Amino acid sequence: SYELTQLPSVSVSPGQTARITCSGDVLGENYADWYQQKPGQAPELVIYEDSERYPGIPERFSGSTSGNTTTLTISRVLTEDEADYYCLSGDEDNPLFGGGTKLTVL
Amino acid sequence: EVQLVQSGAEVKKPGESLKISCKGSGYSFTSYWIGWVRQMPGKGLEWMGIIYPGDSDTRYSPSFQGQVTISADKSISTAYLQWSSLKASDTAMYYCARPLTPSRRRNDAFDIWGQGTMVTVSS
């Protein structure tokens, strides 16, 4: 089996740039998606196919992939961006979520 | 409006059976996969499996194969997740989700999510 590795937590101040990474061998062969989950809510799609922003998602959110690492970048972070972020990738027979990163906006 | 509406919270005892549902509306239910995702209390998301209601093609994550059964009734636009014998470790929030496009690609992004069904298994 394979894994997608995310740092458990990232902290930034409002207005700064947050970078959340997800690493795994499958990322070199499959697209990655990013989901935002706030407490008590269902996940929401933020980025799909590595870098496509889902409609309604602010331009401050962007995604990129290089080799076996995919990165979600949030520019000019707002307090409302504080949430858990999960990557999802893998082949058709076994997509897998990363362990999640809690973004704290100090 | 495209939406998935899940059945309500359940409290069960170990060994009991359970079937929770996810009803799609506002789109062609038979043209999109429906996936199930588990979230144990305080933990991350886990991809469980997926069904194509058009022909009932069903795939499971190796972690969940044999532990749950995914099914669908296209006549009422509803997908199901069921257990034959619940364990305390099945306590979790369960989400259904629909992929972004009506393709046959099983690893497409999920853009429509149900509100979740909380399942609590306790003696």
Short mmCIF file of C-alpha atoms in Angstrom, two decimals:
data_model
loop_
_atom_site.label_atom_id
_atom_site.label_comp_id
_atom_site.label_asym_id
_atom_site.label_seq_id
_atom_site.Cartn_x
_atom_site.Cartn_y
_atom_site.Cartn_z
CA SER A 1 0.00 0.00 0.00
CA TYR A 2 1.05 3.61 -0.29
CA GLU A 3 0.74 6.74 1.79
CA LEU A 4 0.17 10.44 1.37
CA THR A 5 2.09 12.41 3.98
CA GLN A 6 1.02 15.79 5.32
CA LEU A 7 2.43 17.80 8.21
CA PRO A 8 -0.09 17.73 11.07
CA SER A 9 -0.11 21.50 11.50
CA VAL A 10 0.87 24.78 9.89
CA SER A 11 0.59 28.19 11.53
CA VAL A 12 0.62 31.59 9.84
CA SER A 13 -0.37 35.14 10.66
CA PRO A 14 -3.16 36.90 8.78
CA GLY A 15 -1.95 38.32 5.49
CA GLN A 16 0.92 35.84 5.17
CA THR A 17 1.21 32.94 2.75
CA ALA A 18 0.48 29.39 3.89
CA ARG A 19 1.93 26.43 2.06
CA ILE A 20 0.53 22.99 2.81
CA THR A 21 2.29 20.03 1.28
CA CYS A 22 1.34 16.44 0.54
CA SER A 23 3.95 13.87 -0.46
CA GLY A 24 3.69 10.39 -1.90
CA ASP A 25 4.84 8.21 -4.76
CA VAL A 26 1.40 8.12 -6.35
CA LEU A 27 1.50 11.87 -6.97
CA GLY A 28 3.85 11.40 -9.88
CA GLU A 29 1.22 9.40 -11.73
CA ASN A 30 -2.12 10.71 -10.51
CA TYR A 31 -3.85 14.02 -10.03
CA ALA A 32 -4.27 15.45 -6.55
CA ASP A 33 -7.22 17.27 -5.05
CA TRP A 34 -7.43 19.44 -1.97
CA TYR A 35 -10.32 19.69 0.47
CA GLN A 36 -11.02 22.19 3.23
CA GLN A 37 -12.93 21.05 6.30
CA LYS A 38 -14.10 23.37 9.05
CA PRO A 39 -15.29 22.05 12.43
CA GLY A 40 -18.68 20.37 12.25
CA GLN A 41 -18.90 20.68 8.48
CA ALA A 42 -18.51 18.36 5.51
CA PRO A 43 -15.33 18.74 3.45
CA GLU A 44 -15.37 21.16 0.53
CA LEU A 45 -13.39 20.86 -2.70
CA VAL A 46 -10.82 23.61 -3.10
CA ILE A 47 -8.42 22.43 -5.82
CA TYR A 48 -8.78 19.56 -8.26
CA GLU A 49 -6.46 17.97 -10.82
CA ASP A 50 -3.41 19.44 -9.08
CA SER A 51 -4.04 23.09 -9.89
CA GLU A 52 -7.61 23.77 -10.98
CA ARG A 53 -9.52 26.03 -8.63
CA TYR A 54 -13.07 24.91 -7.95
CA PRO A 55 -15.70 27.54 -8.86
CA GLY A 56 -16.35 29.95 -6.03
CA ILE A 57 -12.96 29.38 -4.40
CA PRO A 58 -11.00 32.63 -3.98
CA GLU A 59 -8.01 33.23 -6.23
CA ARG A 60 -5.89 33.28 -3.07
CA PHE A 61 -5.98 29.47 -3.23
CA SER A 62 -3.71 27.75 -5.72
CA GLY A 63 -2.25 24.30 -6.24
CA SER A 64 0.85 22.89 -7.86
CA THR A 65 2.64 19.58 -8.16
CA SER A 66 6.32 18.86 -8.61
CA GLY A 67 7.50 15.30 -8.66
CA ASN A 68 6.06 13.45 -5.71
CA THR A 69 4.88 16.52 -3.81
CA THR A 70 1.73 18.54 -4.28
CA THR A 71 1.32 21.92 -2.60
CA LEU A 72 -1.71 23.97 -1.66
CA THR A 73 -0.77 27.64 -1.39
CA ILE A 74 -3.01 30.15 0.32
CA SER A 75 -1.96 33.75 -0.23
CA ARG A 76 -2.99 36.67 1.98
CA VAL A 77 -4.40 34.28 4.56
CA LEU A 78 -7.59 35.31 6.33
CA THR A 79 -8.81 34.10 9.71
CA GLU A 80 -11.67 32.37 7.89
CA ASP A 81 -9.11 30.09 6.19
CA GLU A 82 -8.43 28.37 9.50
CA ALA A 83 -9.45 24.75 8.87
CA ASP A 84 -8.20 21.24 8.24
CA TYR A 85 -6.90 20.60 4.74
CA TYR A 86 -6.70 17.16 3.13
CA CYS A 87 -5.10 16.01 -0.10
CA LEU A 88 -6.60 13.13 -2.09
CA SER A 89 -4.83 11.16 -4.78
CA GLY A 90 -4.16 7.65 -5.99
CA ASP A 91 -5.12 5.31 -8.75
CA GLU A 92 -8.68 4.36 -9.58
CA ASP A 93 -8.61 1.26 -7.44
CA ASN A 94 -7.43 2.87 -4.24
CA PRO A 95 -7.67 6.64 -3.88
CA LEU A 96 -6.28 7.80 -0.57
CA PHE A 97 -6.53 10.88 1.62
CA GLY A 98 -3.53 12.36 3.29
CA GLY A 99 -3.61 12.56 7.06
CA GLY A 100 -4.67 16.19 7.03
CA THR A 101 -3.05 19.49 8.03
CA LYS A 102 -4.57 21.84 10.54
CA LEU A 103 -4.04 25.43 9.43
CA THR A 104 -4.00 27.82 12.35
CA VAL A 105 -4.23 31.54 11.67
CA LEU A 106 -2.67 33.28 14.65
CA GLU B 1 -29.82 22.41 -6.99
CA VAL B 2 -27.52 19.42 -6.95
CA GLN B 3 -27.46 17.84 -3.52
CA LEU B 4 -26.92 14.68 -1.55
CA VAL B 5 -29.07 14.21 1.54
CA GLN B 6 -28.07 11.56 4.02
CA SER B 7 -30.13 9.73 6.59
CA GLY B 8 -30.06 10.76 10.23
CA ALA B 9 -27.76 9.86 13.09
CA GLU B 10 -27.82 6.31 14.40
CA VAL B 11 -27.03 4.79 17.79
CA LYS B 12 -26.53 1.04 17.69
CA LYS B 13 -25.16 -1.77 19.83
CA PRO B 14 -22.22 -3.96 18.84
CA GLY B 15 -23.33 -6.85 16.66
CA GLU B 16 -26.35 -5.03 15.24
CA SER B 17 -26.83 -4.39 11.54
CA LEU B 18 -27.26 -0.98 9.95
CA LYS B 19 -27.94 0.57 6.55
CA ILE B 20 -27.53 4.31 6.01
CA SER B 21 -28.61 6.15 2.92
CA CYS B 22 -27.64 8.99 0.60
CA LYS B 23 -30.26 10.42 -1.75
CA GLY B 24 -29.16 12.39 -4.79
CA SER B 25 -31.21 15.06 -6.47
CA GLY B 26 -30.82 17.74 -9.10
CA TYR B 27 -28.72 15.65 -11.48
CA SER B 28 -28.70 12.34 -13.37
CA PHE B 29 -28.10 9.92 -10.50
CA THR B 30 -27.16 7.04 -12.79
CA SER B 31 -24.40 9.01 -14.55
CA TYR B 32 -22.10 9.75 -11.61
CA TRP B 33 -20.23 7.56 -9.16
CA ILE B 34 -21.15 7.94 -5.49
CA GLY B 35 -18.37 7.48 -2.96
CA TRP B 36 -18.34 6.92 0.80
CA VAL B 37 -15.84 8.50 3.18
CA ARG B 38 -15.32 7.72 6.88
CA GLN B 39 -14.17 10.15 9.53
CA MET B 40 -13.60 8.70 12.96
CA PRO B 41 -13.92 11.12 15.90
CA GLY B 42 -11.09 13.63 15.84
CA LYS B 43 -9.41 11.87 12.92
CA GLY B 44 -8.90 12.34 9.19
CA LEU B 45 -10.83 11.33 6.10
CA GLU B 46 -10.73 7.79 4.73
CA TRP B 47 -11.88 6.74 1.25
CA MET B 48 -14.04 3.65 1.70
CA GLY B 49 -15.45 2.75 -1.67
CA ILE B 50 -17.51 3.86 -4.62
CA ILE B 51 -20.51 2.72 -6.68
CA TYR B 52 -21.74 3.58 -10.14
CA PRO B 53 -25.55 3.51 -9.82
CA GLY B 54 -25.98 3.11 -13.58
CA ASP B 55 -24.76 -0.48 -13.49
CA SER B 56 -23.98 -1.04 -9.78
CA ASP B 57 -20.24 -1.41 -10.47
CA THR B 58 -18.78 -1.22 -6.94
CA ARG B 59 -15.19 -0.91 -5.76
CA TYR B 60 -13.82 -0.95 -2.22
CA SER B 61 -10.67 0.30 -0.60
CA PRO B 62 -8.65 -2.71 0.57
CA SER B 63 -9.08 -1.37 4.11
CA PHE B 64 -12.85 -1.67 3.91
CA GLN B 65 -13.32 -4.69 1.63
CA GLY B 66 -15.43 -7.24 3.47
CA GLN B 67 -16.22 -4.81 6.30
CA VAL B 68 -19.08 -2.91 4.64
CA THR B 69 -21.39 -3.24 1.66
CA ILE B 70 -22.13 -0.42 -0.74
CA SER B 71 -25.26 -0.58 -2.87
CA ALA B 72 -27.64 1.67 -4.77
CA ASP B 73 -31.26 1.78 -5.88
CA LYS B 74 -31.35 3.88 -9.00
CA SER B 75 -35.14 3.88 -9.06
CA ILE B 76 -35.11 6.17 -6.02
CA SER B 77 -31.72 7.82 -6.62
CA THR B 78 -30.32 6.48 -3.36
CA ALA B 79 -27.01 4.93 -2.41
CA TYR B 80 -26.46 2.88 0.72
CA LEU B 81 -23.71 1.87 3.10
CA GLN B 82 -24.40 -1.10 5.31
CA TRP B 83 -22.91 -3.22 8.04
CA SER B 84 -24.00 -6.73 9.00
CA SER B 85 -22.40 -6.69 12.44
CA LEU B 86 -21.30 -3.36 13.87
CA LYS B 87 -18.27 -2.91 16.09
CA ALA B 88 -17.43 -0.08 18.45
CA SER B 89 -14.64 0.88 16.05
CA ASP B 90 -17.29 1.67 13.40
CA THR B 91 -18.23 4.76 15.42
CA ALA B 92 -17.65 7.61 12.99
CA MET B 93 -19.14 10.23 10.72
CA TYR B 94 -19.86 8.83 7.27
CA TYR B 95 -20.09 11.06 4.22
CA CYS B 96 -21.32 10.28 0.74
CA ALA B 97 -19.90 12.35 -2.09
CA ARG B 98 -20.32 12.79 -5.84
CA PRO B 99 -17.45 13.33 -8.27
CA LEU B 100 -16.98 16.46 -10.30
CA THR B 101 -17.70 14.93 -13.70
CA PRO B 102 -19.86 12.13 -15.11
CA SER B 103 -16.81 10.21 -16.23
CA ARG B 104 -16.04 6.60 -15.40
CA ARG B 105 -12.83 7.68 -13.63
CA ARG B 106 -13.15 6.42 -10.07
CA ASN B 107 -10.50 8.78 -8.68
CA ASP B 108 -12.19 11.98 -9.82
CA ALA B 109 -12.48 14.78 -7.27
CA PHE B 110 -15.60 14.92 -5.09
CA ASP B 111 -17.36 18.25 -5.39
CA ILE B 112 -20.77 17.48 -3.92
CA TRP B 113 -20.93 16.10 -0.38
CA GLY B 114 -23.75 14.93 1.83
CA GLN B 115 -24.14 16.45 5.26
CA GLY B 116 -22.83 13.30 6.94
CA THR B 117 -24.39 10.56 9.05
CA MET B 118 -23.02 10.04 12.55
CA VAL B 119 -22.99 6.38 13.56
CA THR B 120 -22.38 5.60 17.22
CA VAL B 121 -21.84 2.00 18.27
CA SER B 122 -21.88 1.45 22.01
CA SER B 123 -23.07 -1.16 24.43
#
